[in-house]
Amino acid sequence: MDGQSFRGALTSIAAANGVNLWVQRKVDPTAPVYPGQLTPTVWAALETIAAQRDCVVMAIQDVVLVGHASWVDTMTARLLQQRTAAPTVDVQWDDLTTPTQALIEVTATASDPLPHDLWPANRWVGIDRGIAVALIRGQFEIPTQVDATAQWTRRYESGPWADAVREAAKQADPKSMVRVRDGWMIVRCNVLAHRAITSAILGRALGRPPGADAQVVPVMDDDRKFSLKLINKPASAVLTQLAGAAGRPCTITASAATNCETLVNLEAEEKTLVELVEMVAQQANVQAQWTVTELIVTAKP
């Protein structure tokens, strides 16, 4: 993906994996990105690319939102309120379609004109019609930033990530509440915590084949040396890339998320992955811990 445009990199991954994607129009779609190696999941790849433009990712109502945190969180709160049982539809429009024309494609009726713009081709599969309308209008009609303390209830399928869900919820929202019922985790917390939970679930590589861990070289025994020059790169993207070089995913906990937005400047010659990660972690003021299966980044105690 290195050298591709921001939108091009996101779109290619989304299209190859059947993901409904919606990118904030105020983020420059043509800026080149250099995410390096993308591992271990589709979600982690989208997060790594998004971080290149100081953006975050959220899955909500059968669509993945990518944009600045304030826009994504506000759109998430709006879509959480818009729960309908309407039949889903497939939506498609061609390149250079205006927002008003896109809205007509969704509703099949005349619409009040939206501000003029020319949008790239887009396709959503199996999306609620009301959600599609909200997404289009949400590019222009975002209200004031969502109340960071407001809590919303959402359910998540219980699974091997249950402990990670509880940890993510508590770190982002100390007042969060989690209860289990009929195989579901019912979580009430703020929007930031729901975003952290989504990342905790979808960013993990599950179901590793037997013996896979034995094939991973212990990081401390990896004597490969690397030279690295970074100028204004988000710490989150750099840590993810370094973890990928070791064949591991990078898990950034909610408590470290803000610090990992720090822009890193670094010039290093002939350093091991362990040394490089520690140098980046120091600049971001976070703590990085290697395990057999992943790199875990947390806030400093």
Short mmCIF file of C-alpha atoms in Angstrom, two decimals:
data_model
loop_
_atom_site.label_atom_id
_atom_site.label_comp_id
_atom_site.label_asym_id
_atom_site.label_seq_id
_atom_site.Cartn_x
_atom_site.Cartn_y
_atom_site.Cartn_z
CA MET A 1 0.00 0.00 0.00
CA ASP A 2 2.99 2.35 0.36
CA GLY A 3 2.63 5.37 -1.93
CA GLN A 4 -1.08 4.89 -2.62
CA SER A 5 -3.56 7.66 -1.92
CA PHE A 6 -5.37 7.65 1.41
CA ARG A 7 -8.75 6.86 -0.14
CA GLY A 8 -7.25 4.43 -2.65
CA ALA A 9 -5.58 2.34 0.07
CA LEU A 10 -8.73 2.23 2.22
CA THR A 11 -11.00 1.48 -0.73
CA SER A 12 -8.87 -1.36 -2.06
CA ILE A 13 -8.91 -3.15 1.30
CA ALA A 14 -12.63 -2.52 1.83
CA ALA A 15 -13.59 -3.70 -1.67
CA ALA A 16 -11.49 -6.85 -1.41
CA ASN A 17 -13.16 -7.82 1.86
CA GLY A 18 -16.78 -6.79 1.30
CA VAL A 19 -16.67 -3.84 3.72
CA ASN A 20 -19.09 -0.92 3.42
CA LEU A 21 -16.83 2.14 3.78
CA TRP A 22 -17.53 5.81 4.44
CA VAL A 23 -14.69 8.35 4.63
CA GLN A 24 -15.07 11.87 6.02
CA ARG A 25 -14.99 14.30 3.10
CA LYS A 26 -12.88 16.85 5.04
CA VAL A 27 -9.90 14.49 5.07
CA ASP A 28 -7.65 14.90 2.01
CA PRO A 29 -8.28 11.69 0.01
CA THR A 30 -5.33 12.20 -2.34
CA ALA A 31 -2.54 12.38 0.28
CA PRO A 32 -0.11 9.45 -0.10
CA VAL A 33 0.22 6.96 2.75
CA TYR A 34 3.11 4.73 3.79
CA PRO A 35 1.65 2.22 6.26
CA GLY A 36 4.30 -0.45 5.72
CA GLN A 37 3.40 -4.06 6.46
CA LEU A 38 -0.28 -4.49 7.29
CA THR A 39 -1.15 -7.17 9.88
CA PRO A 40 -2.92 -9.12 11.23
CA THR A 41 -6.57 -8.37 10.34
CA VAL A 42 -8.54 -6.28 7.87
CA TRP A 43 -9.55 -4.05 10.78
CA ALA A 44 -5.95 -3.53 11.91
CA ALA A 45 -4.98 -2.66 8.34
CA LEU A 46 -7.71 -0.01 8.12
CA GLU A 47 -6.66 1.44 11.48
CA THR A 48 -3.02 1.62 10.41
CA ILE A 49 -3.86 3.46 7.20
CA ALA A 50 -6.30 5.79 8.98
CA ALA A 51 -3.63 6.73 11.52
CA GLN A 52 -1.48 8.04 8.66
CA ARG A 53 -3.92 10.96 8.34
CA ASP A 54 -4.68 11.34 12.08
CA CYS A 55 -7.96 9.49 11.63
CA VAL A 56 -9.77 6.73 13.54
CA VAL A 57 -12.01 3.85 12.47
CA MET A 58 -15.40 2.70 13.77
CA ALA A 59 -17.76 -0.08 12.67
CA ILE A 60 -21.40 0.87 13.22
CA GLN A 61 -24.67 -0.18 11.56
CA ASP A 62 -23.05 -2.29 8.81
CA VAL A 63 -20.61 0.41 7.72
CA VAL A 64 -17.03 1.35 8.63
CA LEU A 65 -16.48 5.05 9.30
CA VAL A 66 -13.05 6.64 8.77
CA GLY A 67 -12.34 10.22 9.75
CA HIS A 68 -11.22 12.57 12.49
CA ALA A 69 -12.20 11.35 15.96
CA SER A 70 -14.74 14.12 16.61
CA TRP A 71 -16.60 13.39 13.34
CA VAL A 72 -16.50 9.61 13.76
CA ASP A 73 -17.74 9.78 17.36
CA THR A 74 -20.52 12.21 16.50
CA MET A 75 -21.64 10.08 13.54
CA THR A 76 -21.52 6.98 15.77
CA ALA A 77 -23.80 8.62 18.33
CA ARG A 78 -26.19 9.65 15.55
CA LEU A 79 -26.31 6.15 14.06
CA LEU A 80 -26.76 4.49 17.46
CA GLN A 81 -29.99 6.48 17.81
CA GLN A 82 -31.16 5.45 14.36
CA ARG A 83 -32.18 1.84 14.93
CA THR A 84 -34.70 0.68 12.39
CA ALA A 85 -36.04 -2.65 11.19
CA ALA A 86 -36.32 -1.54 7.57
CA PRO A 87 -35.23 -3.95 4.81
CA THR A 88 -31.65 -3.43 3.72
CA VAL A 89 -30.79 -2.23 0.23
CA ASP A 90 -27.79 -2.15 -2.10
CA VAL A 91 -26.69 1.36 -3.07
CA GLN A 92 -24.34 2.36 -5.86
CA TRP A 93 -23.37 5.54 -7.67
CA ASP A 94 -20.79 6.40 -10.34
CA ASP A 95 -17.69 8.56 -10.17
CA LEU A 96 -18.26 12.35 -10.09
CA THR A 97 -21.74 11.97 -8.59
CA THR A 98 -22.98 14.98 -6.61
CA PRO A 99 -24.22 14.53 -3.02
CA THR A 100 -27.75 15.39 -4.12
CA GLN A 101 -27.64 12.72 -6.83
CA ALA A 102 -26.26 10.21 -4.32
CA LEU A 103 -29.17 10.96 -2.00
CA ILE A 104 -31.64 10.40 -4.84
CA GLU A 105 -29.97 7.04 -5.56
CA VAL A 106 -30.71 6.02 -1.97
CA THR A 107 -34.24 7.36 -1.59
CA ALA A 108 -35.43 7.08 -5.21
CA THR A 109 -37.24 10.39 -4.68
CA ALA A 110 -36.50 14.07 -5.17
CA SER A 111 -34.47 15.68 -2.42
CA ASP A 112 -33.59 19.11 -1.11
CA PRO A 113 -30.26 20.00 -2.73
CA LEU A 114 -27.11 19.43 -0.69
CA PRO A 115 -23.95 21.54 -1.07
CA HIS A 116 -22.25 20.92 -4.39
CA ASP A 117 -19.39 18.43 -4.47
CA LEU A 118 -18.16 15.67 -6.78
CA TRP A 119 -17.89 12.30 -5.05
CA PRO A 120 -16.04 9.16 -6.15
CA ALA A 121 -17.88 6.00 -7.11
CA ASN A 122 -19.32 4.15 -4.15
CA ARG A 123 -21.10 0.87 -3.38
CA TRP A 124 -22.83 -0.22 -0.17
CA VAL A 125 -24.22 -3.74 0.13
CA GLY A 126 -27.02 -4.64 2.54
CA ILE A 127 -27.31 -1.26 4.24
CA ASP A 128 -30.36 0.22 5.95
CA ARG A 129 -31.83 2.96 3.74
CA GLY A 130 -32.19 5.37 6.65
CA ILE A 131 -28.57 4.78 7.65
CA ALA A 132 -27.44 5.50 4.10
CA VAL A 133 -29.32 8.81 4.14
CA ALA A 134 -27.75 9.72 7.50
CA LEU A 135 -24.27 8.94 6.17
CA ILE A 136 -24.69 11.19 3.14
CA ARG A 137 -26.20 14.06 5.09
CA GLY A 138 -23.64 13.56 7.85
CA GLN A 139 -20.90 14.84 5.56
CA PHE A 140 -22.49 18.29 5.83
CA GLU A 141 -24.89 18.38 8.78
CA ILE A 142 -22.74 17.32 11.72
CA PRO A 143 -24.02 19.09 14.86
CA THR A 144 -21.89 20.14 17.81
CA GLN A 145 -19.45 17.55 19.08
CA VAL A 146 -21.04 14.65 20.94
CA ASP A 147 -21.12 14.82 24.72
CA ALA A 148 -18.13 12.77 25.84
CA THR A 149 -19.96 11.67 29.00
CA ALA A 150 -23.17 10.51 27.31
CA GLN A 151 -23.61 6.74 27.49
CA TRP A 152 -25.12 4.44 24.88
CA THR A 153 -26.10 0.79 25.09
CA ARG A 154 -24.82 -1.62 22.47
CA ARG A 155 -24.51 -5.40 22.44
CA TYR A 156 -21.52 -7.48 21.38
CA GLU A 157 -21.38 -11.22 20.79
CA SER A 158 -19.58 -12.86 23.69
CA GLY A 159 -16.37 -14.70 22.76
CA PRO A 160 -12.67 -15.04 23.52
CA TRP A 161 -12.40 -11.26 23.49
CA ALA A 162 -14.71 -10.84 26.51
CA ASP A 163 -11.91 -9.79 28.88
CA ALA A 164 -10.57 -7.35 26.28
CA VAL A 165 -14.04 -5.82 25.94
CA ARG A 166 -14.31 -5.26 29.68
CA GLU A 167 -10.81 -3.76 29.84
CA ALA A 168 -11.39 -1.45 26.87
CA ALA A 169 -14.72 -0.26 28.26
CA LYS A 170 -13.32 0.43 31.73
CA GLN A 171 -10.20 2.21 30.44
CA ALA A 172 -12.16 4.58 28.18
CA ASP A 173 -15.17 5.02 30.47
CA PRO A 174 -14.75 4.21 34.20
CA LYS A 175 -18.54 4.40 34.59
CA SER A 176 -19.20 1.77 31.92
CA MET A 177 -21.44 -1.21 32.73
CA VAL A 178 -21.14 -4.68 31.19
CA ARG A 179 -23.58 -7.55 31.66
CA VAL A 180 -23.89 -10.89 29.87
CA ARG A 181 -27.22 -12.27 28.67
CA ASP A 182 -28.04 -15.10 26.25
CA GLY A 183 -24.55 -15.17 24.76
CA TRP A 184 -24.35 -11.39 24.33
CA MET A 185 -22.37 -8.74 26.17
CA ILE A 186 -24.63 -5.76 26.83
CA VAL A 187 -22.38 -2.73 27.27
CA ARG A 188 -23.43 0.75 28.34
CA CYS A 189 -20.64 3.32 27.94
CA ASN A 190 -19.64 6.47 26.08
CA VAL A 191 -18.90 6.58 22.36
CA LEU A 192 -15.12 6.59 22.85
CA ALA A 193 -15.40 3.35 24.83
CA HIS A 194 -17.55 1.73 22.13
CA ARG A 195 -14.85 2.62 19.61
CA ALA A 196 -12.19 1.08 21.86
CA ILE A 197 -14.29 -2.07 22.28
CA THR A 198 -14.74 -2.42 18.52
CA SER A 199 -11.00 -2.14 18.02
CA ALA A 200 -10.32 -4.67 20.79
CA ILE A 201 -12.57 -7.23 19.10
CA LEU A 202 -11.83 -6.71 15.41
CA GLY A 203 -8.14 -5.87 15.73
CA ARG A 204 -7.16 -9.26 17.14
CA ALA A 205 -6.10 -12.24 15.07
CA LEU A 206 -8.07 -15.19 16.44
CA GLY A 207 -7.95 -18.89 15.71
CA ARG A 208 -4.18 -19.27 15.22
CA PRO A 209 -3.36 -22.71 13.80
CA PRO A 210 -1.74 -25.30 16.10
CA GLY A 211 1.99 -24.74 16.41
CA ALA A 212 1.81 -21.20 15.02
CA ASP A 213 3.25 -19.67 18.17
CA ALA A 214 6.21 -22.05 18.05
CA GLN A 215 7.13 -20.64 14.63
CA VAL A 216 7.44 -17.10 15.99
CA VAL A 217 11.00 -16.13 16.88
CA PRO A 218 11.19 -14.64 20.41
CA VAL A 219 11.65 -10.90 19.91
CA MET A 220 14.55 -10.70 22.35
CA ASP A 221 16.39 -13.31 20.22
CA ASP A 222 15.76 -11.47 16.94
CA ASP A 223 19.18 -10.02 16.14
CA ARG A 224 18.18 -8.36 12.87
CA LYS A 225 19.25 -4.70 12.64
CA PHE A 226 17.22 -1.93 11.03
CA SER A 227 17.85 1.68 10.07
CA LEU A 228 14.89 4.02 10.36
CA LYS A 229 14.23 7.67 9.58
CA LEU A 230 10.89 9.14 10.61
CA ILE A 231 9.52 12.65 10.24
CA ASN A 232 6.16 13.48 11.80
CA LYS A 233 4.79 9.92 11.77
CA PRO A 234 2.03 8.96 14.27
CA ALA A 235 3.47 6.71 16.95
CA SER A 236 0.56 4.29 16.53
CA ALA A 237 1.40 3.69 12.87
CA VAL A 238 5.11 3.25 13.59
CA LEU A 239 4.55 0.80 16.46
CA THR A 240 2.13 -1.22 14.33
CA GLN A 241 4.65 -1.37 11.49
CA LEU A 242 7.48 -2.47 13.81
CA ALA A 243 5.30 -5.13 15.40
CA GLY A 244 4.39 -6.38 11.93
CA ALA A 245 8.09 -6.73 11.10
CA ALA A 246 8.25 -9.18 14.01
CA GLY A 247 5.19 -11.06 12.73
CA ARG A 248 2.95 -9.80 15.49
CA PRO A 249 -0.09 -7.53 15.77
CA CYS A 250 0.11 -4.34 17.81
CA THR A 251 -2.61 -3.78 20.42
CA ILE A 252 -2.89 -0.18 21.61
CA THR A 253 -5.06 -0.01 24.71
CA ALA A 254 -7.58 2.78 25.16
CA SER A 255 -5.44 4.33 27.91
CA ALA A 256 -2.55 4.80 25.46
CA ALA A 257 -4.57 5.82 22.40
CA THR A 258 -4.20 9.59 22.84
CA ASN A 259 -0.46 9.46 23.47
CA CYS A 260 -0.02 7.22 20.44
CA GLU A 261 -1.29 10.07 18.26
CA THR A 262 2.04 11.81 19.02
CA LEU A 263 4.05 12.59 15.88
CA VAL A 264 7.42 10.86 16.07
CA ASN A 265 10.71 12.15 14.68
CA LEU A 266 13.49 9.61 14.74
CA GLU A 267 16.73 8.72 12.98
CA ALA A 268 18.29 5.44 14.02
CA GLU A 269 21.00 3.24 12.51
CA GLU A 270 21.47 -0.50 13.01
CA LYS A 271 18.94 -0.99 15.81
CA THR A 272 16.95 -4.10 16.73
CA LEU A 273 13.15 -4.09 16.71
CA VAL A 274 13.15 -4.06 20.51
CA GLU A 275 15.38 -0.97 20.55
CA LEU A 276 13.33 0.85 17.90
CA VAL A 277 10.04 0.17 19.67
CA GLU A 278 11.48 1.46 22.93
CA MET A 279 12.70 4.67 21.23
CA VAL A 280 9.26 5.31 19.73
CA ALA A 281 7.50 4.46 23.02
CA GLN A 282 9.67 6.96 24.87
CA GLN A 283 8.75 9.77 22.48
CA ALA A 284 5.05 8.94 22.83
CA ASN A 285 5.37 8.53 26.62
CA VAL A 286 3.82 5.05 26.58
CA GLN A 287 4.88 1.59 27.69
CA ALA A 288 5.44 -1.16 25.09
CA GLN A 289 5.52 -4.81 26.12
CA TRP A 290 6.30 -7.75 23.83
CA THR A 291 4.51 -11.06 24.35
CA VAL A 292 4.78 -14.31 22.40
CA THR A 293 1.87 -13.29 20.19
CA GLU A 294 1.69 -9.47 20.11
CA LEU A 295 3.05 -6.05 21.06
CA ILE A 296 0.88 -4.42 23.74
CA VAL A 297 1.03 -0.65 24.23
CA THR A 298 -0.32 0.81 27.45
CA ALA A 299 -0.17 4.07 29.38
CA LYS A 300 2.82 4.49 31.66
CA PRO A 301 1.96 3.69 35.31
#
